[in-house]
Amino acid sequence: MKRRVKYIIDLKFVDQLPKQEREELKEVTEKFAFRTNDYYNSLINWDDPDDPIRKIVIPTREELEVWGKLDASNESKYTKVHGLEHKYPDTALLLVTDVCGIYCRFCFRKRLFMNDNDEVARDVSEGLEYIRNHREINNVLLTGGDPLILATNKLEKILTALAEIPHVRIVRIGSKMTAVNPFRISEDKALLDLFEWFNTKTGKRLYLMNHFNHPRELTKEAKEAVELVHGTGTVQTNQTPILKGINDDAEVIKELIEELSFMGVPPYYLFQCRPTAGNKAYSTKIEETIDIVERARARVSGLAARVRYVMSHETGKIEVLGKTENLIFFRYHRAADPENCGKFMVFRRNPEAHWFDDYTDLVEEYRVETEEEFV
Ligand code: SF4
């Protein structure tokens, strides 16, 4: 018997929540889509209203607070053809689905799950043609939504087409499936065979970019799925935002990145939660988050400590390097404008900042103009 999950797309079927709470949250799920499954629900301690896994998937009325933008990193600016984003010369993103194993309440792409959104291309031929015509693209990220929600034969068509493009050397799959439905991987030999074929027969490399937010997601089942993916020669990493009430704790981040490194899944990025509409409840203050990240990194091996704390800003990936009593330091890790590549930036501190713009919007007040100010 194959192990499968049962998807739940209406709060009224979440029996663990009192009826009154389900009714109070209806307004939230009418605005921002809801989706969970019985496996993920089983990880929740329903007696604890502050349970971190619960906060990842169960809505809160705080999401109704007006804050942020639906497309906080202005991804539409980099959309070149339907379903394809091209921001950095060597990397293209193919948005292949608008469905996930669960809908994380803090998702920065929650706009994709809204009825009137049409950014995802079910037919990726236009995106593939764009990649074929841009020889500078050597790696492609399949994203969405969660690409592993697609049927294996659909994924096979996409991977086969990408394998035939000589200048594409790496394909990445951004997925939370190992955390939310590990059986999607462990029970599908055809998927594992596909991964292995890509790694051994095409001269290219597949990466699985996992999305574990909390150590409690690292279950026996999740570890089994990760191990099977390792067996296919796929390289794995992990990326997670730092999220208020979920993992904004040095001990939690330490445990997460350390355990991931033991699993052979190097932590890649810790993201600042984007100022996406509905996300105020999950966003942390940058200058407090630096302390969380540094305290966690100080207690793990260099392998786990390689993780970078970054903001996926409209202009590029900005690494938050550190702070002194008065100053904060950033550096472009990736930049849309080649002029900004590697650019080091110093601003006066703003303890209330949640995003890079909270420094640059107040440029008069926060920019450090002279080198003397470092002294
Ligand atoms: S798995 Fe990723 S894309 Fe899907 S809801 Fe969660 S954060 Fe968003």
Short mmCIF file of C-alpha atoms and ligand atoms in Angstrom, two decimals:
data_model
loop_
_atom_site.label_atom_id
_atom_site.label_comp_id
_atom_site.label_asym_id
_atom_site.label_seq_id
_atom_site.Cartn_x
_atom_site.Cartn_y
_atom_site.Cartn_z
CA MET A 1 0.00 0.00 0.00
CA LYS A 2 1.41 3.38 -1.00
CA ARG A 3 1.51 5.98 1.73
CA ARG A 4 -0.40 9.06 0.58
CA VAL A 5 -1.58 12.30 2.13
CA LYS A 6 -5.11 13.66 2.09
CA TYR A 7 -5.25 17.31 1.05
CA ILE A 8 -7.55 19.71 2.91
CA ILE A 9 -8.50 22.98 1.23
CA ASP A 10 -11.26 24.19 3.54
CA LEU A 11 -10.83 25.03 7.22
CA LYS A 12 -14.20 23.43 7.96
CA PHE A 13 -12.47 20.04 7.54
CA VAL A 14 -9.79 20.85 10.12
CA ASP A 15 -11.57 19.14 13.00
CA GLN A 16 -8.81 19.97 15.45
CA LEU A 17 -9.82 23.65 15.39
CA PRO A 18 -12.86 24.72 17.44
CA LYS A 19 -15.85 25.61 15.23
CA GLN A 20 -15.85 29.23 16.37
CA GLU A 21 -12.19 29.67 15.41
CA ARG A 22 -12.83 28.15 11.98
CA GLU A 23 -15.64 30.64 11.45
CA GLU A 24 -13.53 33.57 12.59
CA LEU A 25 -10.79 32.60 10.13
CA LYS A 26 -13.11 32.25 7.15
CA GLU A 27 -12.59 35.88 6.19
CA VAL A 28 -8.82 35.28 6.07
CA THR A 29 -9.05 32.22 3.82
CA GLU A 30 -11.40 34.08 1.50
CA LYS A 31 -8.58 36.54 0.96
CA PHE A 32 -5.50 34.29 1.07
CA ALA A 33 -5.89 30.66 -0.02
CA PHE A 34 -5.68 27.82 2.49
CA ARG A 35 -4.31 24.33 1.93
CA THR A 36 -2.91 21.69 4.25
CA ASN A 37 -2.80 17.89 4.42
CA ASP A 38 -3.29 15.25 7.07
CA TYR A 39 0.44 14.41 7.33
CA TYR A 40 1.40 18.04 7.98
CA ASN A 41 -1.50 18.46 10.42
CA SER A 42 -0.19 15.46 12.35
CA LEU A 43 3.01 17.41 13.12
CA ILE A 44 1.02 20.11 14.96
CA ASN A 45 0.57 20.11 18.73
CA TRP A 46 -3.06 21.25 18.68
CA ASP A 47 -3.03 21.93 22.43
CA ASP A 48 -0.51 24.72 21.89
CA PRO A 49 -1.95 27.85 20.23
CA ASP A 50 1.65 29.01 19.62
CA ASP A 51 2.81 25.79 18.05
CA PRO A 52 5.29 26.75 15.27
CA ILE A 53 4.05 24.18 12.74
CA ARG A 54 0.50 25.37 13.31
CA LYS A 55 1.61 28.93 12.60
CA ILE A 56 3.14 27.87 9.29
CA VAL A 57 -0.14 26.56 7.89
CA ILE A 58 -3.11 27.70 9.99
CA PRO A 59 -4.25 31.27 9.24
CA THR A 60 -4.43 34.09 11.73
CA ARG A 61 -6.66 37.16 11.61
CA GLU A 62 -3.50 39.30 11.75
CA GLU A 63 -3.11 38.51 8.03
CA LEU A 64 -5.96 40.94 7.42
CA GLU A 65 -3.82 43.82 8.65
CA VAL A 66 -3.00 46.13 5.75
CA TRP A 67 0.75 45.91 5.16
CA GLY A 68 3.17 45.33 2.30
CA LYS A 69 2.55 44.56 -1.37
CA LEU A 70 1.37 41.41 -3.11
CA ASP A 71 4.52 41.38 -5.27
CA ALA A 72 7.02 42.66 -2.71
CA SER A 73 10.12 42.01 -4.81
CA ASN A 74 8.51 43.31 -8.00
CA GLU A 75 8.93 39.99 -9.80
CA SER A 76 6.67 41.24 -12.59
CA LYS A 77 9.50 43.59 -13.61
CA TYR A 78 11.67 40.58 -14.50
CA THR A 79 8.97 38.53 -16.25
CA LYS A 80 10.17 38.22 -19.85
CA VAL A 81 7.63 35.80 -21.28
CA HIS A 82 4.63 34.09 -19.73
CA GLY A 83 5.82 32.06 -16.70
CA LEU A 84 9.51 32.99 -16.99
CA GLU A 85 11.51 35.46 -14.89
CA HIS A 86 15.03 36.52 -15.82
CA LYS A 87 16.72 38.76 -13.27
CA TYR A 88 20.38 37.64 -13.12
CA PRO A 89 22.13 36.88 -16.44
CA ASP A 90 22.90 33.21 -15.70
CA THR A 91 19.63 32.22 -13.99
CA ALA A 92 16.07 31.86 -15.25
CA LEU A 93 12.99 30.99 -13.20
CA LEU A 94 10.22 28.90 -14.70
CA LEU A 95 6.95 29.18 -12.78
CA VAL A 96 5.50 25.77 -13.56
CA THR A 97 2.56 25.50 -11.17
CA ASP A 98 0.41 27.58 -8.85
CA VAL A 99 -0.26 24.79 -6.37
CA CYS A 100 1.77 23.58 -3.35
CA GLY A 101 1.64 20.72 -0.86
CA ILE A 102 0.47 23.25 1.73
CA TYR A 103 0.07 27.01 1.52
CA CYS A 104 2.51 28.59 3.94
CA ARG A 105 0.78 31.59 5.50
CA PHE A 106 3.88 33.76 4.95
CA CYS A 107 4.33 32.86 1.27
CA PHE A 108 5.81 35.70 -0.80
CA ARG A 109 4.09 34.33 -3.90
CA LYS A 110 0.61 34.05 -2.38
CA ARG A 111 -0.63 36.18 -5.29
CA LEU A 112 -0.25 33.07 -7.49
CA PHE A 113 -2.93 31.29 -5.49
CA MET A 114 -5.49 34.03 -6.14
CA ASN A 115 -8.19 33.38 -8.72
CA ASP A 116 -7.37 36.25 -11.05
CA ASN A 117 -3.62 35.55 -11.23
CA ASP A 118 -2.19 34.27 -14.52
CA GLU A 119 1.59 34.39 -13.96
CA VAL A 120 2.11 30.62 -14.09
CA ALA A 121 2.44 28.95 -17.48
CA ARG A 122 0.93 25.49 -17.70
CA ASP A 123 2.52 25.25 -21.13
CA VAL A 124 6.17 26.15 -20.63
CA SER A 125 7.13 26.09 -24.32
CA GLU A 126 7.42 29.87 -24.52
CA GLY A 127 9.72 29.89 -21.48
CA LEU A 128 11.82 27.06 -22.91
CA GLU A 129 12.17 28.94 -26.18
CA TYR A 130 13.35 32.02 -24.29
CA ILE A 131 15.98 29.90 -22.48
CA ARG A 132 17.11 28.35 -25.78
CA ASN A 133 17.61 31.83 -27.20
CA HIS A 134 19.60 33.15 -24.22
CA ARG A 135 22.94 31.38 -24.12
CA GLU A 136 23.97 33.21 -20.95
CA ILE A 137 21.42 31.17 -18.95
CA ASN A 138 23.30 28.22 -17.47
CA ASN A 139 20.92 27.38 -14.65
CA VAL A 140 17.16 27.19 -14.45
CA LEU A 141 15.05 27.18 -11.30
CA LEU A 142 11.73 25.36 -11.49
CA THR A 143 9.44 27.06 -9.05
CA GLY A 144 5.86 28.24 -8.57
CA GLY A 145 4.05 26.94 -6.49
CA ASP A 146 5.77 23.64 -5.82
CA PRO A 147 7.05 21.84 -8.94
CA LEU A 148 6.84 18.47 -7.16
CA ILE A 149 3.07 18.81 -7.08
CA LEU A 150 3.20 18.16 -10.84
CA ALA A 151 2.75 14.62 -12.10
CA THR A 152 6.09 12.92 -12.73
CA ASN A 153 5.45 12.63 -16.49
CA LYS A 154 4.88 16.39 -16.68
CA LEU A 155 8.15 17.03 -14.82
CA GLU A 156 9.87 14.56 -17.11
CA LYS A 157 8.81 16.57 -20.17
CA ILE A 158 10.23 19.76 -18.66
CA LEU A 159 13.51 18.15 -17.54
CA THR A 160 13.94 16.42 -20.90
CA ALA A 161 13.46 19.71 -22.75
CA LEU A 162 15.98 21.44 -20.48
CA ALA A 163 18.45 18.56 -20.87
CA GLU A 164 18.44 19.23 -24.62
CA ILE A 165 19.56 22.85 -24.22
CA PRO A 166 23.39 22.72 -24.31
CA HIS A 167 24.05 25.90 -22.28
CA VAL A 168 21.80 24.85 -19.37
CA ARG A 169 24.13 23.08 -16.89
CA ILE A 170 22.08 23.08 -13.69
CA VAL A 171 18.36 22.67 -13.02
CA ARG A 172 17.11 23.52 -9.57
CA ILE A 173 13.76 22.46 -8.14
CA GLY A 174 12.51 24.73 -5.35
CA SER A 175 10.24 22.55 -3.21
CA LYS A 176 8.76 22.20 0.27
CA MET A 177 7.54 18.69 -0.52
CA THR A 178 10.16 16.90 1.62
CA ALA A 179 8.71 18.83 4.59
CA VAL A 180 5.00 18.67 3.83
CA ASN A 181 4.49 15.43 1.88
CA PRO A 182 7.65 13.31 1.89
CA PHE A 183 5.66 10.39 0.46
CA ARG A 184 5.41 12.28 -2.84
CA ILE A 185 9.09 11.42 -3.16
CA SER A 186 9.56 8.22 -1.22
CA GLU A 187 6.59 6.47 -2.87
CA ASP A 188 7.36 7.46 -6.46
CA LYS A 189 10.16 5.38 -7.92
CA ALA A 190 9.58 6.97 -11.34
CA LEU A 191 10.41 10.38 -9.87
CA LEU A 192 13.61 9.09 -8.29
CA ASP A 193 14.55 7.37 -11.57
CA LEU A 194 13.95 10.65 -13.39
CA PHE A 195 16.26 12.52 -10.98
CA GLU A 196 18.93 9.83 -11.39
CA TRP A 197 18.63 9.88 -15.18
CA PHE A 198 19.09 13.65 -15.21
CA ASN A 199 22.22 13.45 -13.05
CA THR A 200 23.87 10.52 -14.79
CA LYS A 201 22.83 10.65 -18.44
CA THR A 202 22.59 14.31 -19.43
CA GLY A 203 25.94 15.74 -18.29
CA LYS A 204 23.99 18.20 -16.13
CA ARG A 205 23.21 18.44 -12.44
CA LEU A 206 19.93 18.58 -10.58
CA TYR A 207 19.60 20.47 -7.30
CA LEU A 208 16.69 20.13 -4.87
CA MET A 209 16.30 23.36 -2.92
CA ASN A 210 14.41 22.19 0.18
CA HIS A 211 12.32 24.44 2.36
CA PHE A 212 12.40 23.25 5.96
CA ASN A 213 11.41 26.08 8.30
CA HIS A 214 11.62 24.33 11.66
CA PRO A 215 13.47 21.30 13.09
CA ARG A 216 10.13 19.65 13.89
CA GLU A 217 9.62 19.20 10.14
CA LEU A 218 12.72 16.96 10.04
CA THR A 219 10.74 13.80 10.73
CA LYS A 220 11.75 10.22 10.04
CA GLU A 221 9.64 10.35 6.86
CA ALA A 222 11.23 13.60 5.71
CA LYS A 223 14.74 12.24 6.35
CA GLU A 224 13.88 9.10 4.41
CA ALA A 225 12.77 11.20 1.40
CA VAL A 226 15.96 13.32 1.60
CA GLU A 227 18.08 10.16 1.73
CA LEU A 228 16.37 8.71 -1.35
CA VAL A 229 16.98 11.95 -3.24
CA HIS A 230 20.66 11.79 -2.21
CA GLY A 231 20.75 8.33 -3.77
CA THR A 232 19.90 9.85 -7.17
CA GLY A 233 22.98 12.08 -7.16
CA THR A 234 20.88 15.20 -6.69
CA VAL A 235 22.57 17.97 -4.71
CA GLN A 236 20.38 19.30 -1.90
CA THR A 237 20.32 22.55 0.02
CA ASN A 238 17.82 24.28 2.29
CA GLN A 239 16.41 27.78 2.43
CA THR A 240 14.00 29.30 4.89
CA PRO A 241 12.80 32.71 5.90
CA ILE A 242 13.16 33.74 9.53
CA LEU A 243 9.60 33.94 10.78
CA LYS A 244 8.13 35.57 13.86
CA GLY A 245 6.79 33.00 16.32
CA ILE A 246 7.98 30.11 14.11
CA ASN A 247 11.78 30.08 14.03
CA ASP A 248 12.93 33.52 15.24
CA ASP A 249 14.96 31.93 17.99
CA ALA A 250 18.70 31.22 17.96
CA GLU A 251 18.21 27.77 19.52
CA VAL A 252 15.65 26.79 16.86
CA ILE A 253 17.79 28.04 13.96
CA LYS A 254 20.86 26.36 15.46
CA GLU A 255 19.02 23.05 15.70
CA LEU A 256 17.62 23.41 12.17
CA ILE A 257 20.85 24.27 10.37
CA GLU A 258 22.90 21.80 12.38
CA GLU A 259 20.54 18.89 11.77
CA LEU A 260 20.29 19.77 8.07
CA SER A 261 24.08 19.69 7.81
CA PHE A 262 24.06 16.24 9.45
CA MET A 263 21.55 15.16 6.78
CA GLY A 264 23.87 16.33 4.02
CA VAL A 265 21.60 19.26 3.19
CA PRO A 266 23.71 22.38 3.59
CA PRO A 267 21.70 25.41 4.73
CA TYR A 268 21.92 27.86 1.86
CA TYR A 269 19.88 30.98 2.67
CA LEU A 270 18.14 32.37 5.74
CA PHE A 271 15.81 34.98 4.26
CA GLN A 272 14.40 38.13 5.75
CA CYS A 273 10.61 37.66 5.43
CA ARG A 274 9.53 39.85 2.50
CA PRO A 275 7.04 42.65 3.12
CA THR A 276 4.31 40.78 1.27
CA ALA A 277 0.64 41.64 1.83
CA GLY A 278 -0.70 39.72 4.82
CA ASN A 279 2.77 38.97 6.19
CA LYS A 280 3.12 41.49 9.01
CA ALA A 281 2.44 38.79 11.59
CA TYR A 282 5.47 36.80 10.37
CA SER A 283 8.03 39.54 9.75
CA THR A 284 10.91 40.14 12.14
CA LYS A 285 13.03 43.24 12.67
CA ILE A 286 16.30 43.03 10.75
CA GLU A 287 18.51 44.26 13.58
CA GLU A 288 17.10 41.71 16.02
CA THR A 289 17.32 38.95 13.43
CA ILE A 290 21.06 39.57 12.95
CA ASP A 291 21.54 38.58 16.60
CA ILE A 292 19.47 35.40 16.16
CA VAL A 293 21.47 34.38 13.08
CA GLU A 294 24.84 35.14 14.64
CA ARG A 295 24.04 33.36 17.91
CA ALA A 296 22.94 30.29 15.95
CA ARG A 297 25.94 30.35 13.60
CA ALA A 298 28.36 30.69 16.51
CA ARG A 299 27.30 27.30 17.82
CA VAL A 300 27.48 25.13 14.69
CA SER A 301 30.26 23.76 12.53
CA GLY A 302 31.56 25.76 9.60
CA LEU A 303 29.49 23.55 7.28
CA ALA A 304 26.22 24.70 8.85
CA ALA A 305 27.51 28.24 9.43
CA ARG A 306 27.96 28.79 5.68
CA VAL A 307 24.32 29.87 5.53
CA ARG A 308 23.83 33.50 4.46
CA TYR A 309 21.24 35.87 5.88
CA VAL A 310 19.83 37.71 2.86
CA MET A 311 16.98 39.84 1.56
CA SER A 312 15.52 38.99 -1.85
CA HIS A 313 15.11 42.59 -2.82
CA GLU A 314 13.81 43.94 -6.13
CA THR A 315 17.39 45.02 -6.94
CA GLY A 316 19.11 41.76 -5.97
CA LYS A 317 20.05 39.44 -3.13
CA ILE A 318 21.37 41.65 -0.36
CA GLU A 319 23.34 39.95 2.36
CA VAL A 320 22.98 41.37 5.87
CA LEU A 321 26.55 41.25 7.10
CA GLY A 322 26.37 42.66 10.61
CA LYS A 323 26.05 45.77 12.74
CA THR A 324 27.94 47.91 15.22
CA GLU A 325 26.48 50.22 17.83
CA ASN A 326 25.48 52.81 15.21
CA LEU A 327 25.91 51.21 11.79
CA ILE A 328 24.60 48.30 9.74
CA PHE A 329 26.43 46.64 6.82
CA PHE A 330 25.04 45.07 3.65
CA ARG A 331 26.52 43.64 0.47
CA TYR A 332 24.96 42.66 -2.83
CA HIS A 333 25.39 38.88 -3.06
CA ARG A 334 23.61 38.96 -6.47
CA ALA A 335 22.53 42.08 -8.28
CA ALA A 336 20.14 42.68 -11.17
CA ASP A 337 22.24 45.66 -12.22
CA PRO A 338 25.85 44.48 -12.87
CA GLU A 339 27.04 47.84 -11.50
CA ASN A 340 25.85 46.72 -8.05
CA CYS A 341 27.58 43.30 -8.01
CA GLY A 342 29.50 42.95 -4.75
CA LYS A 343 28.60 46.49 -3.68
CA PHE A 344 29.16 47.06 0.04
CA MET A 345 26.72 49.41 1.78
CA VAL A 346 26.71 51.07 5.16
CA PHE A 347 23.72 52.79 6.79
CA ARG A 348 22.96 54.22 10.15
CA ARG A 349 20.97 51.75 12.18
CA ASN A 350 17.19 51.76 12.16
CA PRO A 351 15.99 49.35 14.87
CA GLU A 352 12.46 49.36 13.41
CA ALA A 353 13.57 48.25 9.92
CA HIS A 354 11.89 45.18 8.41
CA TRP A 355 13.27 45.62 4.88
CA PHE A 356 16.13 47.21 2.97
CA ASP A 357 13.85 50.07 1.90
CA ASP A 358 13.49 51.07 5.55
CA TYR A 359 17.11 52.22 5.28
CA THR A 360 17.12 53.59 1.74
CA ASP A 361 13.75 55.37 2.02
CA LEU A 362 15.26 57.39 4.84
CA VAL A 363 18.45 57.91 2.95
CA GLU A 364 19.19 61.37 4.34
CA GLU A 365 18.87 60.13 7.83
CA TYR A 366 20.52 56.73 7.52
CA ARG A 367 23.24 56.80 4.88
CA VAL A 368 26.82 57.09 6.12
CA GLU A 369 28.42 59.74 3.97
CA THR A 370 32.06 59.79 5.08
CA GLU A 371 34.63 57.28 6.15
CA GLU A 372 35.15 59.19 9.39
CA GLU A 373 31.74 58.07 10.48
CA PHE A 374 33.09 54.53 10.80
CA VAL A 375 35.49 55.61 13.53
S1 SF4 B 1 5.79 25.94 -0.42
FE1 SF4 B 1 6.81 27.84 -1.10
S2 SF4 B 1 5.57 28.59 -2.80
FE2 SF4 B 1 4.33 27.08 -1.69
S3 SF4 B 1 3.15 28.26 -0.20
FE3 SF4 B 1 5.01 27.60 0.85
S4 SF4 B 1 6.43 29.31 0.57
FE4 SF4 B 1 4.79 29.56 -0.97
#
